[in-house]
Coordinates of C-alpha atoms in Angstrom, one line a residue:
Chain C
M315 CA 0.0 0.0 0.0
S316 CA 1.4 3.5 -0.8
D317 CA 2.6 5.5 2.1
T318 CA 1.0 8.7 0.9
A319 CA -2.4 7.7 2.1
A320 CA -2.1 9.1 5.6
S321 CA 0.3 11.8 6.3
D322 CA 1.5 12.7 9.8
D323 CA -1.1 15.4 10.4
G324 CA -3.9 12.9 10.2
E325 CA -5.1 14.1 6.8
A326 CA -6.2 11.1 4.8
A327 CA -6.5 11.2 1.1
V328 CA -7.3 8.1 -0.9
D329 CA -6.7 7.8 -4.5
A330 CA -8.3 5.5 -7.0
E331 CA -5.4 3.1 -7.1
E332 CA -5.6 2.6 -3.4
V333 CA -9.4 1.9 -3.5
R334 CA -8.7 -0.7 -6.2
H335 CA -6.0 -2.3 -4.0
V336 CA -8.2 -2.6 -1.0
A337 CA -11.1 -3.9 -3.2
D338 CA -8.7 -6.5 -4.4
L339 CA -7.7 -7.5 -0.9
A340 CA -11.4 -7.7 0.0
R341 CA -12.3 -9.7 -3.1
V342 CA -14.8 -7.2 -4.3
R343 CA -14.8 -6.1 -7.9
L344 CA -15.7 -2.5 -8.4
A345 CA -16.9 -0.6 -11.5
D346 CA -14.8 2.4 -12.5
E347 CA -17.5 4.9 -11.3
E348 CA -17.7 3.2 -8.0
V349 CA -13.9 3.5 -7.6
D350 CA -14.0 7.2 -8.1
E351 CA -17.0 7.7 -5.8
F352 CA -15.5 5.6 -3.0
A353 CA -12.1 7.4 -3.3
A354 CA -13.9 10.8 -2.7
Q355 CA -16.0 9.4 0.1
F356 CA -13.2 7.5 1.8
G357 CA -11.1 10.7 2.0
D358 CA -13.9 12.4 4.1
I359 CA -14.6 9.4 6.2
L360 CA -11.0 8.5 7.0
E361 CA -10.3 12.2 7.8
Y362 CA -13.2 12.0 10.3
F363 CA -11.8 8.7 11.7
A364 CA -8.4 10.4 12.2
A365 CA -10.0 12.1 15.3
L366 CA -9.3 8.8 17.0
D367 CA -5.7 10.1 17.3
E368 CA -6.9 12.2 20.2
V369 CA -8.0 9.2 22.2
P370 CA -5.6 8.5 25.1
E371 CA -4.1 5.0 25.4
T372 CA -6.6 3.3 27.8
E373 CA -6.1 0.2 29.9
R374 CA -8.4 -2.4 28.6
E375 CA -9.8 -4.5 31.5
E376 CA -11.5 -7.1 29.3
E377 CA -12.9 -10.0 31.3
L378 CA -12.4 -12.6 28.6
V379 CA -13.0 -16.2 29.4
N380 CA -13.0 -19.2 27.1
V381 CA -16.4 -20.7 26.9
M382 CA -16.2 -24.4 26.2
R383 CA -18.7 -27.2 26.1
P384 CA -18.2 -30.9 26.0
D385 CA -17.2 -32.2 22.6
E386 CA -20.2 -34.4 22.1
V387 CA -21.6 -35.7 18.8
R388 CA -25.0 -34.1 18.2
E389 CA -27.5 -34.1 15.4
G390 CA -26.5 -31.6 12.7
L391 CA -27.8 -30.7 9.3
S392 CA -28.3 -33.5 6.8
Q393 CA -26.2 -33.4 3.7
E394 CA -29.3 -32.5 1.7
E395 CA -30.0 -29.5 4.0
A396 CA -26.4 -28.4 3.9
L397 CA -26.4 -28.4 0.1
A398 CA -29.9 -27.0 -0.3
N399 CA -28.8 -23.4 -0.8
A400 CA -25.8 -23.9 -3.1
E401 CA -26.1 -22.8 -6.7
E402 CA -24.1 -25.8 -7.9
T403 CA -23.6 -29.3 -6.4
E404 CA -22.4 -32.6 -7.7
D405 CA -22.4 -36.1 -6.0
G406 CA -23.1 -34.6 -2.6
F407 CA -20.4 -31.9 -2.9
F408 CA -20.4 -28.1 -3.4
V409 CA -19.0 -27.1 -6.7
G410 CA -16.7 -24.1 -6.5
P411 CA -15.0 -22.1 -9.3
K412 CA -11.7 -23.3 -10.5
V413 CA -8.8 -22.5 -8.3
S414 CA -6.4 -21.1 -11.0
Chain N
M1181 CA -51.1 -0.5 3.8
A1182 CA -48.5 -3.2 3.6
A1183 CA -47.6 -2.3 0.0
D1184 CA -47.5 1.4 0.8
I1185 CA -44.8 1.3 3.5
N1186 CA -43.0 -1.8 2.3
A1187 CA -42.4 -3.1 5.9
F1188 CA -42.1 -6.7 4.9
V1189 CA -39.8 -8.5 2.5
T1190 CA -41.7 -11.8 3.0
E1191 CA -45.1 -12.3 4.5
A1192 CA -45.2 -15.9 5.9
T1193 CA -46.7 -17.4 9.0
I1194 CA -45.1 -19.5 11.7
E1195 CA -47.9 -20.5 14.1
G1196 CA -47.2 -20.3 17.8
D1197 CA -47.6 -23.3 20.2
G1198 CA -50.8 -23.1 22.2
D1199 CA -51.3 -20.8 25.1
G1200 CA -48.0 -19.4 26.4
P1201 CA -47.6 -15.9 27.7
L1202 CA -47.6 -14.4 24.1
A1203 CA -50.6 -16.4 22.9
G1204 CA -52.6 -14.2 20.5
T1205 CA -49.6 -11.9 19.9
T1206 CA -48.3 -11.3 16.3
V1207 CA -44.6 -10.9 15.8
A1208 CA -42.7 -9.5 12.8
V1209 CA -39.1 -10.7 12.6
K1210 CA -36.2 -8.7 11.0
D1211 CA -34.9 -10.4 7.9
N1212 CA -31.4 -11.1 9.3
I1213 CA -32.9 -13.5 11.9
S1214 CA -33.1 -17.0 10.6
T1215 CA -36.5 -18.7 10.1
E1216 CA -36.5 -22.4 9.1
G1217 CA -38.1 -22.8 5.7
I1218 CA -38.8 -19.1 5.3
R1219 CA -36.3 -17.1 3.2
T1220 CA -34.1 -14.7 5.1
T1221 CA -32.5 -12.1 2.8
C1222 CA -30.7 -9.6 5.1
G1223 CA -32.2 -7.0 2.7
S1224 CA -29.5 -8.2 0.2
E1225 CA -29.5 -9.5 -3.4
M1226 CA -26.8 -11.8 -2.1
L1227 CA -29.3 -13.8 0.0
A1228 CA -32.4 -13.1 -2.1
D1229 CA -33.1 -16.9 -2.4
Y1230 CA -31.6 -18.1 0.9
V1231 CA -33.8 -20.4 2.9
P1232 CA -32.3 -21.2 6.3
P1233 CA -32.5 -24.9 7.4
Y1234 CA -33.0 -23.9 11.1
S1235 CA -34.5 -21.1 13.2
A1236 CA -32.8 -18.6 15.4
T1237 CA -33.2 -19.3 19.2
V1238 CA -35.2 -16.1 19.6
V1239 CA -37.7 -17.3 17.0
D1240 CA -38.1 -20.7 18.7
R1241 CA -38.6 -19.0 22.0
L1242 CA -41.3 -16.6 20.7
T1243 CA -43.3 -19.4 19.0
E1244 CA -42.9 -21.7 22.1
A1245 CA -44.4 -18.8 24.1
G1246 CA -47.4 -18.8 21.8
A1247 CA -46.6 -15.9 19.5
T1248 CA -47.3 -16.2 15.8
V1249 CA -44.7 -14.9 13.4
V1250 CA -46.4 -12.9 10.5
G1251 CA -43.4 -12.1 8.3
K1252 CA -39.9 -11.0 7.8
T1253 CA -39.3 -7.3 7.9
N1254 CA -37.3 -5.0 5.6
M1255 CA -34.0 -3.7 6.7
D1256 CA -30.9 -1.9 5.6
E1257 CA -28.7 -4.4 3.7
F1258 CA -26.9 -6.6 6.3
G1259 CA -28.0 -4.1 9.0
M1260 CA -25.8 -1.4 7.5
G1261 CA -27.7 1.9 7.6
T1262 CA -29.7 4.4 9.6
T1263 CA -32.7 4.8 7.2
T1264 CA -33.8 1.4 5.7
E1265 CA -33.1 2.8 2.3
T1266 CA -30.2 0.5 1.4
S1267 CA -32.4 -2.7 1.2
A1268 CA -32.2 -4.5 -2.2
F1269 CA -36.0 -4.7 -1.8
G1270 CA -36.7 -1.0 -1.8
P1271 CA -36.9 1.5 1.0
T1272 CA -39.5 1.2 3.8
R1273 CA -41.6 4.3 4.5
N1274 CA -42.3 5.8 7.9
P1275 CA -46.0 5.2 8.7
V1276 CA -46.2 8.6 10.5
D1277 CA -45.1 10.5 7.4
T1278 CA -44.6 8.4 4.2
D1279 CA -42.2 10.9 2.7
R1280 CA -39.8 10.2 5.5
V1281 CA -37.6 7.2 6.4
P1282 CA -38.5 4.9 9.3
G1283 CA -34.9 4.9 10.6
G1284 CA -32.7 2.0 10.3
S1285 CA -31.5 -0.6 10.1
S1286 CA -34.6 -2.3 11.7
G1287 CA -36.9 0.1 9.9
G1288 CA -39.3 -2.5 8.6
S1289 CA -39.8 -3.9 12.1
A1290 CA -40.6 -0.5 13.7
A1291 CA -42.8 0.5 10.7
A1292 CA -44.7 -2.8 11.0
V1293 CA -45.5 -2.1 14.6
A1294 CA -46.3 1.6 14.1
A1295 CA -48.7 0.7 11.2
G1296 CA -50.4 -2.0 13.3
E1297 CA -49.2 -4.8 11.1
A1298 CA -47.7 -6.7 14.0
D1299 CA -48.0 -6.3 17.8
V1300 CA -44.3 -6.8 18.4
A1301 CA -41.3 -7.0 16.2
L1302 CA -37.7 -8.2 16.6
G1303 CA -34.9 -6.0 15.4
S1304 CA -31.1 -6.2 15.8
D1305 CA -29.1 -3.3 17.3
T1306 CA -25.4 -3.0 16.3
G1307 CA -25.0 0.8 16.7
G1308 CA -28.6 1.8 17.4
S1309 CA -30.6 -0.2 14.9
V1310 CA -33.5 -1.0 17.2
R1311 CA -33.6 2.4 19.0
C1312 CA -33.3 4.6 15.9
P1313 CA -36.3 3.3 14.0
A1314 CA -38.3 3.1 17.3
A1315 CA -37.6 6.8 17.8
F1316 CA -38.4 7.8 14.2
C1317 CA -41.6 5.7 14.1
G1318 CA -42.9 6.7 17.6
V1319 CA -42.7 3.2 19.2
V1320 CA -40.7 1.6 21.9
G1321 CA -37.4 -0.3 21.2
I1322 CA -35.2 -2.1 23.7
K1323 CA -31.5 -2.9 23.1
P1324 CA -30.6 -5.5 25.7
T1325 CA -27.3 -5.9 27.6
Y1326 CA -24.8 -7.7 25.5
G1327 CA -25.1 -11.4 26.4
L1328 CA -28.7 -11.3 27.6
V1329 CA -30.2 -12.5 24.3
S1330 CA -29.0 -15.3 22.1
R1331 CA -27.5 -14.3 18.7
Y1332 CA -27.7 -17.9 17.5
G1333 CA -29.3 -17.7 14.0
L1334 CA -28.7 -13.9 13.7
I1335 CA -26.7 -13.4 10.5
A1336 CA -23.7 -11.6 11.9
Y1337 CA -22.5 -8.2 10.9
A1338 CA -20.4 -7.1 13.9
N1339 CA -20.6 -9.8 16.6
S1340 CA -19.0 -7.8 19.5
L1341 CA -21.6 -5.1 19.2
E1342 CA -24.9 -6.5 18.2
Q1343 CA -27.9 -7.7 20.2
I1344 CA -31.4 -8.7 19.1
G1345 CA -34.1 -6.6 20.8
P1346 CA -37.9 -6.1 20.8
I1347 CA -39.9 -3.3 19.3
A1348 CA -43.5 -2.7 20.4
G1349 CA -46.2 -0.1 20.9
T1350 CA -45.8 0.1 24.7
V1351 CA -42.9 -0.4 27.1
E1352 CA -44.8 -3.3 28.8
E1353 CA -45.3 -5.2 25.5
A1354 CA -41.7 -4.8 24.5
A1355 CA -40.6 -5.9 28.0
A1356 CA -42.9 -9.0 27.8
A1357 CA -41.2 -10.0 24.5
L1358 CA -37.8 -9.5 26.2
D1359 CA -38.9 -11.8 29.0
V1360 CA -39.4 -14.5 26.4
I1361 CA -36.3 -14.1 24.3
A1362 CA -33.8 -13.4 27.2
G1363 CA -31.7 -16.1 28.8
D1364 CA -28.6 -18.1 28.1
D1365 CA -28.3 -20.4 25.2
P1366 CA -25.9 -23.3 24.8
N1367 CA -25.7 -22.4 21.1
D1368 CA -24.3 -19.0 21.8
G1369 CA -21.2 -18.9 24.1
T1370 CA -21.5 -15.1 24.5
T1371 CA -24.8 -15.4 26.4
R1372 CA -24.7 -15.1 30.2
D1373 CA -26.5 -17.2 32.8
L1374 CA -28.0 -14.5 35.1
R1375 CA -27.5 -16.8 38.1
E1376 CA -23.8 -16.2 37.6
V1377 CA -24.1 -12.4 37.1
E1378 CA -23.5 -10.4 40.3
G1379 CA -26.5 -8.2 41.1
A1380 CA -28.7 -9.6 38.4
D1381 CA -32.1 -11.3 39.3
P1382 CA -32.5 -14.5 37.3
D1383 CA -36.2 -14.5 38.1
A1384 CA -36.8 -10.9 37.0
S1385 CA -39.9 -10.1 35.0
Y1386 CA -39.2 -7.1 32.8
A1387 CA -42.9 -6.7 32.0
A1388 CA -43.7 -6.4 35.7
A1389 CA -41.0 -3.7 36.0
A1390 CA -43.1 -1.4 33.8
D1391 CA -44.9 0.0 36.8
G1392 CA -44.1 3.7 36.2
D1393 CA -42.6 4.1 39.7
V1394 CA -39.6 6.4 39.5
A1395 CA -39.8 7.9 43.0
G1396 CA -36.2 8.2 44.2
L1397 CA -34.6 7.3 40.8
T1398 CA -31.6 9.3 39.9
V1399 CA -31.4 10.3 36.2
G1400 CA -28.1 11.5 34.8
V1401 CA -28.3 14.0 31.9
P1402 CA -25.0 14.0 29.9
T1403 CA -24.4 17.4 28.3
E1404 CA -22.4 15.8 25.5
L1405 CA -25.4 13.9 24.1
F1406 CA -27.5 17.1 23.8
E1407 CA -24.9 19.2 22.1
G1408 CA -25.4 19.6 18.4
A1409 CA -28.9 18.0 18.5
D1410 CA -31.8 19.6 16.7
E1411 CA -33.4 22.2 19.0
R1412 CA -36.8 20.8 18.5
V1413 CA -35.5 17.4 19.6
V1414 CA -33.8 18.8 22.6
E1415 CA -36.9 20.7 23.8
T1416 CA -39.1 17.6 23.5
V1417 CA -36.6 15.4 25.3
E1418 CA -36.1 18.0 28.1
A1419 CA -39.8 18.2 28.6
A1420 CA -40.0 14.5 29.1
I1421 CA -37.1 14.5 31.6
D1422 CA -38.9 17.4 33.5
D1423 CA -41.9 15.1 33.7
L1424 CA -39.8 12.3 35.2
E1425 CA -38.7 14.8 37.8
A1426 CA -42.3 15.8 38.5
Q1427 CA -43.0 12.1 39.1
G1428 CA -40.3 12.0 41.8
A1429 CA -37.1 11.2 40.0
E1430 CA -34.1 13.3 40.7
T1431 CA -32.0 14.6 37.8
T1432 CA -28.4 15.6 37.7
E1433 CA -26.1 16.8 35.0
I1434 CA -23.2 14.4 34.2
S1435 CA -20.3 14.4 31.7
L1436 CA -19.2 11.6 29.4
P1437 CA -16.2 13.1 27.6
S1438 CA -15.4 9.8 25.8
V1439 CA -18.6 9.8 23.8
E1440 CA -17.2 12.5 21.5
H1441 CA -15.2 9.7 19.9
A1442 CA -17.8 6.9 20.0
V1443 CA -19.1 7.2 16.4
Q1444 CA -15.6 6.9 14.9
A1445 CA -14.7 4.0 17.2
Y1446 CA -18.0 2.3 16.5
Y1447 CA -17.6 2.6 12.7
V1448 CA -14.0 1.4 12.7
I1449 CA -14.8 -1.6 14.8
A1450 CA -18.1 -2.5 13.0
M1451 CA -16.5 -2.2 9.6
A1452 CA -13.5 -4.3 10.6
E1453 CA -15.8 -7.0 12.0
A1454 CA -18.0 -6.7 8.9
S1455 CA -15.1 -7.1 6.5
S1456 CA -14.3 -10.4 8.3
N1457 CA -17.9 -11.6 8.7
L1458 CA -19.0 -11.0 5.2
A1459 CA -16.0 -12.9 3.7
R1460 CA -18.3 -16.0 4.0
F1461 CA -20.4 -14.8 1.1
D1462 CA -18.5 -16.4 -1.8
G1463 CA -21.4 -17.8 -3.7
V1464 CA -20.3 -21.4 -3.2
R1465 CA -22.3 -22.8 -0.3
Y1466 CA -25.2 -20.3 -0.3
G1467 CA -26.1 -17.0 -1.7
H1468 CA -25.9 -15.4 -5.1
R1469 CA -23.2 -16.7 -7.5
S1470 CA -21.9 -14.9 -10.6
D1471 CA -22.1 -16.7 -14.0
A1472 CA -18.8 -15.0 -14.9
D1473 CA -15.9 -17.3 -15.9
G1474 CA -12.6 -17.0 -14.2
N1475 CA -10.5 -18.4 -11.4
W1476 CA -11.6 -18.7 -7.8
N1477 CA -10.6 -15.1 -6.8
E1478 CA -12.1 -13.5 -10.0
S1479 CA -15.3 -15.4 -9.5
F1480 CA -15.5 -14.5 -5.8
A1481 CA -14.9 -10.8 -6.6
E1482 CA -17.5 -10.8 -9.4
T1483 CA -20.1 -12.6 -7.1
R1484 CA -19.6 -10.0 -4.4
E1485 CA -19.7 -7.1 -6.9
E1486 CA -23.1 -8.3 -8.1
G1487 CA -24.5 -9.4 -4.7
F1488 CA -23.6 -6.5 -2.4
G1489 CA -25.0 -2.9 -2.5
A1490 CA -22.9 0.2 -2.2
E1491 CA -23.1 0.7 1.6
V1492 CA -22.0 -2.9 2.2
K1493 CA -19.1 -2.6 -0.2
R1494 CA -18.2 0.7 1.4
R1495 CA -18.0 -0.9 4.9
I1496 CA -16.2 -4.0 3.7
L1497 CA -13.6 -1.9 2.0
L1498 CA -13.1 0.6 4.8
G1499 CA -12.9 -2.3 7.3
T1500 CA -10.3 -4.0 5.2
Y1501 CA -8.4 -0.8 5.0
A1502 CA -8.6 -0.2 8.8
L1503 CA -7.2 -3.6 9.4
S1504 CA -4.5 -3.6 6.8
A1505 CA -0.8 -3.3 7.5
G1506 CA 0.2 0.2 8.4
Y1507 CA -3.3 1.3 9.4
H1508 CA -4.2 -1.3 12.1
D1509 CA -2.6 0.8 14.9
K1510 CA -3.9 4.1 13.6
Y1511 CA -7.5 3.0 13.3
Y1512 CA -8.4 -0.3 14.9
E1513 CA -6.2 -0.2 18.0
K1514 CA -7.2 3.4 18.7
A1515 CA -10.9 2.4 18.3
Q1516 CA -10.4 -0.3 20.9
D1517 CA -8.9 2.3 23.3
A1518 CA -11.9 4.6 22.7
R1519 CA -14.2 1.6 23.4
A1520 CA -12.5 0.9 26.7
W1521 CA -12.7 4.7 27.6
V1522 CA -16.4 4.8 26.8
R1523 CA -17.0 1.7 28.9
R1524 CA -15.1 3.2 31.9
D1525 CA -16.9 6.6 31.5
F1526 CA -20.3 4.9 31.8
E1527 CA -19.2 2.7 34.7
D1528 CA -18.1 5.9 36.6
A1529 CA -21.4 7.6 35.8
F1530 CA -23.4 4.7 37.1
D1531 CA -21.6 5.0 40.5
D1532 CA -23.8 8.2 40.9
V1533 CA -26.9 7.7 38.8
D1534 CA -29.4 4.9 38.1
V1535 CA -30.1 5.7 34.4
I1536 CA -28.8 8.1 31.8
A1537 CA -31.2 10.1 29.6
S1538 CA -30.7 11.7 26.2
P1539 CA -32.3 12.1 22.9
T1540 CA -32.2 8.8 21.0
M1541 CA -31.6 10.5 17.7
P1542 CA -30.2 14.0 17.5
V1543 CA -32.4 14.7 14.4
L1544 CA -35.9 14.3 13.3
P1545 CA -36.6 11.6 10.7
F1546 CA -34.8 12.2 7.4
E1547 CA -36.8 12.7 4.2
L1548 CA -36.4 9.7 1.8
G1549 CA -33.2 10.1 -0.2
E1550 CA -31.9 13.0 1.9
S1551 CA -28.8 11.2 3.3
L1552 CA -28.1 8.5 0.7
D1553 CA -25.3 10.3 -1.1
D1554 CA -23.6 11.5 2.0
P1555 CA -22.6 8.5 4.2
L1556 CA -20.7 10.6 6.7
R1557 CA -23.8 12.6 7.5
M1558 CA -25.7 9.4 8.0
Y1559 CA -23.0 8.0 10.3
L1560 CA -23.1 11.2 12.5
A1561 CA -26.8 10.6 13.3
D1562 CA -25.6 7.6 15.3
A1563 CA -23.8 9.8 17.9
N1564 CA -26.1 9.0 20.8
T1565 CA -26.8 5.3 20.2
T1566 CA -23.3 3.9 19.4
P1567 CA -21.7 4.6 22.8
V1568 CA -24.2 2.1 24.3
N1569 CA -23.1 -0.7 22.0
L1570 CA -19.4 0.0 22.6
A1571 CA -20.1 -0.3 26.4
N1572 CA -22.4 -3.4 25.9
L1573 CA -25.1 -1.7 28.0
P1574 CA -28.9 -1.9 27.9
A1575 CA -31.0 1.0 26.6
V1576 CA -34.5 1.8 25.6
S1577 CA -36.0 4.4 23.2
V1578 CA -39.4 5.5 24.3
P1579 CA -41.6 8.2 22.6
A1580 CA -41.0 11.6 24.3
G1581 CA -43.5 13.5 22.2
E1582 CA -43.6 15.1 18.8
A1583 CA -41.9 18.0 17.1
D1584 CA -43.5 19.5 14.0
G1585 CA -45.7 16.4 13.9
L1586 CA -42.8 14.0 13.9
P1587 CA -41.9 11.5 16.7
V1588 CA -39.0 12.2 19.1
G1589 CA -37.5 9.4 21.1
L1590 CA -36.0 9.6 24.6
Q1591 CA -33.1 7.2 25.2
L1592 CA -32.6 5.7 28.7
V1593 CA -29.4 3.8 29.3
G1594 CA -28.8 1.5 32.3
P1595 CA -25.9 -0.3 33.8
K1596 CA -25.2 -3.9 32.7
F1597 CA -28.2 -6.2 33.1
G1598 CA -30.1 -3.2 34.5
E1599 CA -33.1 -3.8 32.1
E1600 CA -35.6 -3.6 35.0
T1601 CA -34.6 0.0 35.8
I1602 CA -34.7 1.3 32.3
V1603 CA -38.1 -0.4 31.7
R1604 CA -39.4 1.2 34.9
A1605 CA -38.2 4.7 33.9
A1606 CA -39.4 4.3 30.3
S1607 CA -42.9 3.3 31.5
A1608 CA -43.0 6.5 33.6
V1609 CA -42.2 8.5 30.4
E1610 CA -45.2 6.8 28.8
E1611 CA -47.6 7.9 31.5
R1612 CA -47.1 11.6 30.8

């Protein structure tokens, strides 16, 4: 990612190339008009988010605990139910696009 | 009427069982809450044909309590919006004024109740999505404490923030629905068993708490949540707070300095979680799938281009950006600091007060189309609701009155698992 996106004063400017790069990372294809529109909006939104710089470092007292349950075999979806919403299936499998 | 306001995506019935506490009650369910055999679209083209093979825990609990589900309500796509205009199935209109939005993202649920098409509705509240449409449509909406209500079967947008909550015409009806859906669930490890929560009453009846008795209750009024709000909203809410005082409550001004950063922190965290949650929509196991040729990544990207609307793409991309190398510390880590700060601010405030009162929304209901091209303006409208989700607290929006013929909501926030207190205070507001 280019290092021009966020300068030290918190100003965020996003160009079309950067929007395309993020869209690529997120696996979302965008039309050219969308890229331009998002570039303009992301500048405003990220500039607004930059106000988070003023937030003091805060101690986080999360009370996090692992929640476990016994690993018991239970009734799940049938194969038919699991496949019911897929566009393409074959011999009880999901059919995906080719990998390369 | 139904066609006029577009409250439902799908009208379908699930009959309740016999004569439980909600027998004879009709319930509308937001379309991101799974219903076995009834399509559940999340307001998205992506899930336009998705039929869940199981029901959410909350749906099972409602029907076991005798309620009859009457349909799946319209919503902002994947819960992302403040107006219910981003649905792939068209906008919902506000029954109070059909040129205006019902609020979002549970706009269909609030509109269904306000229009008399259901007695009660379920919404989901990630940054205010139950309280906002309740305020805009002049009904009651409760956002429960995080962990009180099971999210099993809720199609996730931002797991650490969202709770399912009831919307109804009165505080007592909403509280009665909460009584039915609340409680721990082995299928959701984030739910809490109230027997293990200090200070909570596992046998509490929220509906019984709607007794209007606010004598001796201390109401905190945070200056920050009134600043910048529409004057008409402020006047209406202040009048409602004055009425609580007249009924024996004590009011005191408080300060919550952290809330100035809540909207930014909320959006960074919600978008980051959304970018991860929505990665599952690849068109292979469920959901829309593009016909385009190409390899896995190209097909995946094309499927998502076709299936997601603009606001969803915007949030996935911004979330991906905020989590990407070089920006994680600047946005995501800072947002987590802000979240911890907001949480502590509220905790400190609840050392001195029982509930915190403010406008639910700082604005009157938008006109349709007004905020669509300006996402930042829409995000700013969530200033008063998002702090509550960051702090995992319970809150209710109750009608405070009208300004220029439009509903204004009063928000009452309580400490963790303090649902009885906010229900009691809200029922007193109703008695004005």
